[in-house]
């Protein structure tokens, strides 16, 4: 090619310079063109896949963003003779999951640090004094107030999940719902009560001062029945704490009572529940929700097993569940 150029420049014909013929590029083979196109196409496909993965990842990141959560204030009832054998174990485990918690007792204890209500022997009068105290000194610390026994085990996150469709401004409360002999709905004391902030306010400000709608007298073994009556008289509704399948979230007995056979009429607590359950049961069996909130501990040191299995064990090969995922599946 270089020699041809020199030849063209050095010779002229009739004073006119000879023009060199334009050089044609070497023809590209068909296979080279196909390879180039395939390479570009594969790059385009790869970019599309990466873009889709990025969008999916962003969507998943949005899915696991924490929802605005209700503040749970836990009021844990105990007694001096149970401080070391029961209350300390609750203090060291699930109580830490509450936004705020307060033990209430009849005597002081260094680790449990309860608010002390001495010289009040009747359970109903204790409860009145304790709820009034929480309203006066801790009302701004919670949206919902869980009144619970020291030998219960509570999954506070599941309680928040249940409450996400409700407002603390609603006049409502939850628990294991029973029906009294006078057909009055109330919550079983063996699995706790959850009061909205509005319900607690109504109870303290309207029900307690009015003896005609809320008795200050001792109630013996029926304090929660009287609480149900007081709340009903100030228009606080007893809510349905079951899940979307009608399975129970608040369990007033030990877990083995549900897994091994059915409830037993010969046991007083079982009989009380079976006779008064607000919802019908088949063959004395209580269907247990996968969104369990509360159960009863039989042997308190086992609470550490519950806590470990609930919050620390990771099960590999199973999809991660989040609160938002569950809400999207079962919005009601």
Short mmCIF file of C-alpha atoms in Angstrom, two decimals:
data_model
loop_
_atom_site.label_atom_id
_atom_site.label_comp_id
_atom_site.label_asym_id
_atom_site.label_seq_id
_atom_site.Cartn_x
_atom_site.Cartn_y
_atom_site.Cartn_z
CA UNK A 1 0.00 0.00 0.00
CA UNK A 2 2.90 2.34 0.80
CA UNK A 3 4.58 1.58 -2.58
CA UNK A 4 1.39 2.35 -4.49
CA UNK A 5 1.16 5.71 -2.76
CA UNK A 6 4.71 6.66 -3.73
CA UNK A 7 4.07 5.63 -7.32
CA UNK A 8 0.98 7.77 -7.59
CA UNK A 9 2.66 10.87 -6.21
CA UNK A 10 5.78 10.68 -8.36
CA UNK A 11 4.16 10.39 -11.80
CA UNK A 12 2.03 12.97 -13.57
CA UNK A 13 0.22 12.77 -16.89
CA UNK A 14 -0.28 15.98 -18.95
CA UNK A 15 0.42 18.10 -15.85
CA UNK A 16 -2.25 16.37 -13.94
CA UNK A 17 -1.41 14.45 -10.81
CA UNK A 18 -2.58 10.92 -10.78
CA UNK A 19 -5.07 10.15 -8.06
CA UNK A 20 -4.57 7.00 -6.06
CA UNK A 21 -7.47 4.61 -5.87
CA UNK A 22 -9.25 4.69 -2.44
CA UNK A 23 -8.24 1.73 -0.35
CA UNK A 24 -11.06 -0.51 0.74
CA UNK A 25 -10.98 -1.88 4.29
CA UNK A 26 -10.51 -5.54 4.61
CA UNK A 27 -13.82 -7.31 4.52
CA UNK A 28 -14.94 -8.57 7.93
CA UNK A 29 -16.03 -12.16 8.07
CA UNK A 30 -19.64 -13.03 8.86
CA UNK A 31 -18.59 -14.94 11.97
CA UNK A 32 -16.76 -11.91 13.42
CA UNK A 33 -19.83 -9.72 12.96
CA UNK A 34 -22.05 -12.31 14.64
CA UNK A 35 -19.67 -12.60 17.59
CA UNK A 36 -19.65 -8.84 18.01
CA UNK A 37 -23.44 -8.66 17.96
CA UNK A 38 -23.75 -11.53 20.42
CA UNK A 39 -21.25 -9.86 22.75
CA UNK A 40 -23.18 -6.59 22.71
CA UNK A 41 -26.47 -8.41 23.17
CA UNK A 42 -25.12 -10.36 26.15
CA UNK A 43 -23.92 -7.11 27.73
CA UNK A 44 -27.38 -5.62 27.26
CA UNK A 45 -29.05 -8.66 28.83
CA UNK A 46 -26.61 -8.57 31.75
CA UNK A 47 -27.35 -4.90 32.37
CA UNK A 48 -31.10 -5.59 32.31
CA UNK A 49 -30.72 -8.46 34.79
CA UNK A 50 -28.58 -6.33 37.10
CA UNK A 51 -31.16 -3.55 36.89
CA UNK A 52 -33.98 -5.92 37.81
CA UNK A 53 -31.97 -7.34 40.72
CA UNK A 54 -31.27 -3.82 41.94
CA UNK A 55 -34.95 -2.92 41.81
CA UNK A 56 -35.87 -6.14 43.62
CA UNK A 57 -33.24 -5.49 46.27
CA UNK A 58 -34.52 -1.95 46.81
CA UNK A 59 -38.05 -3.32 47.11
CA UNK A 60 -36.91 -5.83 49.73
CA UNK A 61 -35.08 -3.13 51.64
CA UNK A 62 -38.27 -1.10 51.72
CA UNK A 63 -40.17 -4.17 52.90
CA UNK A 64 -38.05 -4.64 56.01
CA UNK A 65 -38.09 -1.00 57.05
CA UNK A 66 -39.53 -0.83 60.56
CA UNK A 67 -43.12 0.28 60.84
CA UNK A 68 -44.15 2.94 63.32
CA UNK A 69 -44.65 0.71 66.36
CA UNK A 70 -46.98 1.09 69.29
CA UNK A 71 -45.23 1.73 72.59
CA UNK A 72 -45.99 -1.08 75.02
CA UNK A 73 -45.84 -0.30 78.74
CA UNK A 74 -45.78 -3.55 80.72
CA UNK A 75 -47.17 -3.62 84.27
CA UNK A 76 -45.97 -6.88 85.85
CA UNK A 77 -47.73 -7.91 89.05
CA UNK A 78 -45.76 -9.86 91.66
CA UNK A 79 -45.52 -10.43 95.44
CA UNK A 80 -42.68 -10.49 97.92
CA UNK A 81 -42.64 -14.29 98.24
CA UNK A 82 -42.29 -14.58 94.44
CA UNK A 83 -39.52 -12.05 93.86
CA UNK A 84 -36.60 -14.51 93.81
CA UNK A 85 -38.43 -17.56 92.52
CA UNK A 86 -40.46 -15.94 89.73
CA UNK A 87 -40.12 -12.19 89.15
CA UNK A 88 -36.33 -12.08 88.68
CA UNK A 89 -36.60 -14.53 85.76
CA UNK A 90 -39.19 -12.39 84.02
CA UNK A 91 -37.06 -9.31 84.72
CA UNK A 92 -34.07 -10.93 82.96
CA UNK A 93 -35.95 -12.11 79.88
CA UNK A 94 -39.02 -10.88 78.02
CA UNK A 95 -39.67 -7.75 80.12
CA UNK A 96 -36.72 -6.16 78.28
CA UNK A 97 -38.76 -6.29 75.07
CA UNK A 98 -41.34 -3.84 76.45
CA UNK A 99 -40.74 -0.19 75.63
CA UNK A 100 -41.06 0.44 79.35
CA UNK A 101 -41.92 -1.91 82.18
CA UNK A 102 -42.79 -1.62 85.84
CA UNK A 103 -43.08 -4.37 88.42
CA UNK A 104 -45.72 -3.77 91.08
CA UNK A 105 -45.53 -5.58 94.40
CA UNK A 106 -46.32 -5.43 98.10
CA UNK A 107 -42.65 -5.08 99.07
CA UNK A 108 -39.31 -3.83 97.77
CA UNK A 109 -36.63 -5.89 96.01
CA UNK A 110 -33.17 -4.81 94.86
CA UNK A 111 -33.18 -6.42 91.41
CA UNK A 112 -36.88 -6.36 90.53
CA UNK A 113 -37.24 -2.72 91.68
CA UNK A 114 -41.04 -2.75 91.97
CA UNK A 115 -43.37 0.09 92.79
CA UNK A 116 -44.55 -0.89 96.26
CA UNK A 117 -48.22 -1.05 97.26
CA UNK A 118 -48.15 -2.21 100.87
CA UNK A 119 -51.05 -3.16 103.14
CA UNK A 120 -53.53 -3.76 100.29
CA UNK A 121 -54.67 -7.37 100.53
CA UNK A 122 -57.51 -7.57 98.00
CA UNK A 123 -56.43 -8.14 94.38
CA UNK A 124 -59.07 -5.82 92.94
CA UNK A 125 -58.06 -2.97 95.23
CA UNK A 126 -54.40 -3.61 94.39
CA UNK A 127 -55.18 -3.43 90.69
CA UNK A 128 -57.11 -0.19 91.06
CA UNK A 129 -54.25 1.43 92.97
CA UNK A 130 -51.63 0.15 90.53
CA UNK A 131 -53.44 1.27 87.39
CA UNK A 132 -54.12 4.67 88.93
CA UNK A 133 -50.41 4.99 89.81
CA UNK A 134 -49.34 4.12 86.26
CA UNK A 135 -51.82 6.63 84.85
CA UNK A 136 -50.50 9.40 87.11
CA UNK A 137 -46.77 8.79 86.70
CA UNK A 138 -46.20 6.79 83.50
CA UNK A 139 -49.10 7.56 81.17
CA UNK A 140 -46.91 9.41 78.65
CA UNK A 141 -44.57 6.42 78.33
CA UNK A 142 -46.96 4.09 76.53
CA UNK A 143 -49.66 3.85 73.88
CA UNK A 144 -50.88 0.50 75.20
CA UNK A 145 -50.67 -0.85 78.75
CA UNK A 146 -50.22 -4.56 79.39
CA UNK A 147 -51.22 -5.68 82.90
CA UNK A 148 -49.72 -9.14 83.36
CA UNK A 149 -48.72 -11.68 86.00
CA UNK A 150 -45.08 -12.40 86.78
CA UNK A 151 -45.33 -16.04 85.66
CA UNK A 152 -46.54 -15.28 82.13
CA UNK A 153 -44.32 -15.37 79.06
CA UNK A 154 -45.08 -12.64 76.54
CA UNK A 155 -43.90 -12.15 72.95
CA UNK A 156 -44.17 -8.38 72.85
CA UNK A 157 -43.49 -8.17 69.11
CA UNK A 158 -46.57 -10.28 68.40
CA UNK A 159 -48.58 -7.99 70.64
CA UNK A 160 -47.43 -5.02 68.56
CA UNK A 161 -48.40 -6.91 65.43
CA UNK A 162 -51.91 -7.54 66.75
CA UNK A 163 -52.30 -3.89 67.70
CA UNK A 164 -51.10 -2.40 64.40
CA UNK A 165 -54.66 -2.09 63.04
CA UNK A 166 -55.92 -0.34 66.18
CA UNK A 167 -55.41 3.14 67.56
CA UNK A 168 -54.52 3.78 71.21
CA UNK A 169 -57.24 6.43 71.05
CA UNK A 170 -59.87 3.71 70.67
CA UNK A 171 -61.83 2.68 73.75
CA UNK A 172 -60.83 -0.98 73.61
CA UNK A 173 -58.98 -3.66 75.55
CA UNK A 174 -57.80 -7.21 74.81
CA UNK A 175 -56.97 -10.52 76.45
CA UNK A 176 -58.37 -14.03 76.77
CA UNK A 177 -62.07 -13.21 76.57
CA UNK A 178 -64.56 -14.89 78.90
CA UNK A 179 -68.22 -14.36 79.67
CA UNK A 180 -69.52 -13.94 83.24
CA UNK A 181 -72.68 -15.51 84.64
CA UNK A 182 -74.43 -12.20 83.94
CA UNK A 183 -73.24 -12.32 80.30
CA UNK A 184 -70.62 -9.60 80.91
CA UNK A 185 -67.47 -9.93 78.79
CA UNK A 186 -64.17 -9.75 80.64
CA UNK A 187 -60.57 -10.96 80.29
CA UNK A 188 -59.12 -13.96 82.10
CA UNK A 189 -56.54 -12.88 84.68
CA UNK A 190 -54.20 -15.80 83.88
CA UNK A 191 -53.10 -14.32 80.55
CA UNK A 192 -53.10 -10.57 81.05
CA UNK A 193 -55.01 -7.55 79.82
CA UNK A 194 -54.01 -4.95 77.23
CA UNK A 195 -55.62 -1.53 77.63
CA UNK A 196 -55.41 1.27 75.12
CA UNK A 197 -54.25 4.58 76.55
CA UNK A 198 -57.79 5.89 76.03
CA UNK A 199 -59.24 2.91 77.93
CA UNK A 200 -56.85 3.40 80.85
CA UNK A 201 -57.72 7.08 80.97
CA UNK A 202 -61.46 6.34 81.00
CA UNK A 203 -61.04 3.75 83.75
CA UNK A 204 -59.08 6.06 86.06
CA UNK A 205 -60.87 9.34 85.37
CA UNK A 206 -64.47 8.20 84.88
CA UNK A 207 -65.00 4.70 86.23
CA UNK A 208 -62.98 4.68 89.45
CA UNK A 209 -64.48 7.86 90.97
CA UNK A 210 -68.06 6.64 90.36
CA UNK A 211 -68.94 3.88 92.83
CA UNK A 212 -72.26 3.17 91.11
CA UNK A 213 -70.52 1.96 87.95
CA UNK A 214 -67.24 0.69 89.44
CA UNK A 215 -67.10 -0.73 92.95
CA UNK A 216 -64.14 0.08 95.24
CA UNK A 217 -65.02 -2.85 97.51
CA UNK A 218 -63.02 -6.11 97.69
CA UNK A 219 -63.97 -8.55 94.93
CA UNK A 220 -62.32 -11.73 96.22
CA UNK A 221 -61.62 -14.07 93.30
CA UNK A 222 -63.44 -11.97 90.71
CA UNK A 223 -61.33 -8.80 90.24
CA UNK A 224 -61.22 -9.11 86.47
CA UNK A 225 -64.96 -9.51 86.21
CA UNK A 226 -65.35 -6.21 88.04
CA UNK A 227 -62.77 -4.61 85.78
CA UNK A 228 -64.78 -5.76 82.77
CA UNK A 229 -67.93 -4.26 84.28
CA UNK A 230 -66.20 -0.95 85.04
CA UNK A 231 -64.77 -0.68 81.54
CA UNK A 232 -68.10 -1.57 79.94
CA UNK A 233 -69.81 1.18 81.95
CA UNK A 234 -67.50 3.80 80.41
CA UNK A 235 -67.96 2.41 76.87
CA UNK A 236 -64.66 0.52 76.60
CA UNK A 237 -65.14 -2.46 74.28
CA UNK A 238 -63.70 -5.95 74.82
CA UNK A 239 -61.76 -6.65 71.62
CA UNK A 240 -61.25 -9.93 69.78
CA UNK A 241 -57.62 -10.99 70.25
CA UNK A 242 -57.80 -14.06 67.99
CA UNK A 243 -55.96 -14.14 64.67
CA UNK A 244 -57.47 -14.14 61.16
CA UNK A 245 -58.14 -17.88 61.44
CA UNK A 246 -59.91 -17.58 64.78
CA UNK A 247 -56.96 -19.12 66.65
CA UNK A 248 -56.13 -17.92 70.15
CA UNK A 249 -53.21 -15.58 70.92
CA UNK A 250 -53.67 -15.27 74.71
CA UNK A 251 -53.31 -18.65 76.43
CA UNK A 252 -54.08 -18.85 80.16
CA UNK A 253 -52.50 -22.29 80.72
CA UNK A 254 -49.18 -24.08 80.33
CA UNK A 255 -48.22 -25.02 76.79
CA UNK A 256 -48.37 -28.75 77.50
CA UNK A 257 -52.07 -28.39 78.34
CA UNK A 258 -52.71 -27.52 74.70
CA UNK A 259 -50.31 -29.93 73.01
CA UNK A 260 -51.08 -33.07 75.02
CA UNK A 261 -54.72 -33.95 74.47
CA UNK A 262 -57.42 -31.47 75.42
CA UNK A 263 -58.39 -29.37 78.42
CA UNK A 264 -59.62 -31.31 81.43
CA UNK A 265 -62.92 -30.50 83.13
CA UNK A 266 -61.64 -32.00 86.39
CA UNK A 267 -59.07 -29.20 86.77
CA UNK A 268 -60.62 -26.04 88.30
CA UNK A 269 -58.86 -23.54 86.01
CA UNK A 270 -59.70 -25.58 82.93
CA UNK A 271 -63.32 -25.92 84.00
CA UNK A 272 -63.59 -22.18 84.61
CA UNK A 273 -62.26 -21.48 81.13
CA UNK A 274 -64.37 -24.13 79.40
CA UNK A 275 -67.55 -22.95 81.13
CA UNK A 276 -66.95 -19.29 80.36
CA UNK A 277 -65.01 -19.10 77.12
CA UNK A 278 -66.48 -16.34 74.96
CA UNK A 279 -65.76 -18.37 71.83
CA UNK A 280 -66.93 -21.91 71.19
CA UNK A 281 -64.48 -24.80 71.49
CA UNK A 282 -64.53 -28.20 69.78
CA UNK A 283 -63.67 -31.25 71.90
CA UNK A 284 -62.31 -29.03 74.68
CA UNK A 285 -59.39 -28.02 72.43
CA UNK A 286 -58.05 -24.49 72.02
CA UNK A 287 -56.58 -23.74 68.56
CA UNK A 288 -53.25 -21.96 69.07
CA UNK A 289 -52.23 -19.06 66.83
CA UNK A 290 -48.80 -18.91 65.20
CA UNK A 291 -48.88 -15.29 66.35
CA UNK A 292 -48.95 -16.34 70.00
CA UNK A 293 -48.72 -13.44 72.45
CA UNK A 294 -48.96 -14.86 75.96
CA UNK A 295 -48.78 -18.16 77.79
CA UNK A 296 -48.31 -19.40 81.34
CA UNK A 297 -45.01 -20.73 82.71
CA UNK A 298 -45.12 -23.94 84.73
CA UNK A 299 -41.47 -24.03 85.83
CA UNK A 300 -39.90 -20.57 85.82
CA UNK A 301 -36.29 -21.55 84.96
CA UNK A 302 -37.71 -22.81 81.65
CA UNK A 303 -38.37 -19.20 80.74
CA UNK A 304 -34.75 -18.98 79.59
CA UNK A 305 -35.41 -21.84 77.15
CA UNK A 306 -38.42 -19.96 75.81
CA UNK A 307 -36.40 -16.77 75.50
CA UNK A 308 -33.51 -18.50 73.71
CA UNK A 309 -35.76 -20.31 71.24
CA UNK A 310 -37.80 -17.17 70.60
CA UNK A 311 -35.08 -14.58 70.12
CA UNK A 312 -31.71 -16.26 69.54
CA UNK A 313 -32.14 -19.48 67.54
CA UNK A 314 -31.79 -19.02 63.76
CA UNK A 315 -33.41 -21.66 61.55
CA UNK A 316 -31.48 -21.98 58.29
CA UNK A 317 -33.22 -22.69 55.00
CA UNK A 318 -36.42 -20.90 55.97
CA UNK A 319 -37.44 -17.51 54.54
CA UNK A 320 -36.99 -14.56 56.82
CA UNK A 321 -40.26 -13.30 58.24
CA UNK A 322 -40.79 -9.65 58.97
CA UNK A 323 -43.60 -7.76 60.60
CA UNK A 324 -44.32 -5.97 57.33
CA UNK A 325 -44.53 -9.26 55.40
CA UNK A 326 -47.05 -10.64 57.89
CA UNK A 327 -49.15 -7.47 57.74
CA UNK A 328 -49.20 -7.60 53.94
CA UNK A 329 -50.36 -11.25 54.04
CA UNK A 330 -53.01 -10.77 56.71
CA UNK A 331 -53.91 -7.06 56.92
CA UNK A 332 -56.84 -7.81 59.20
#
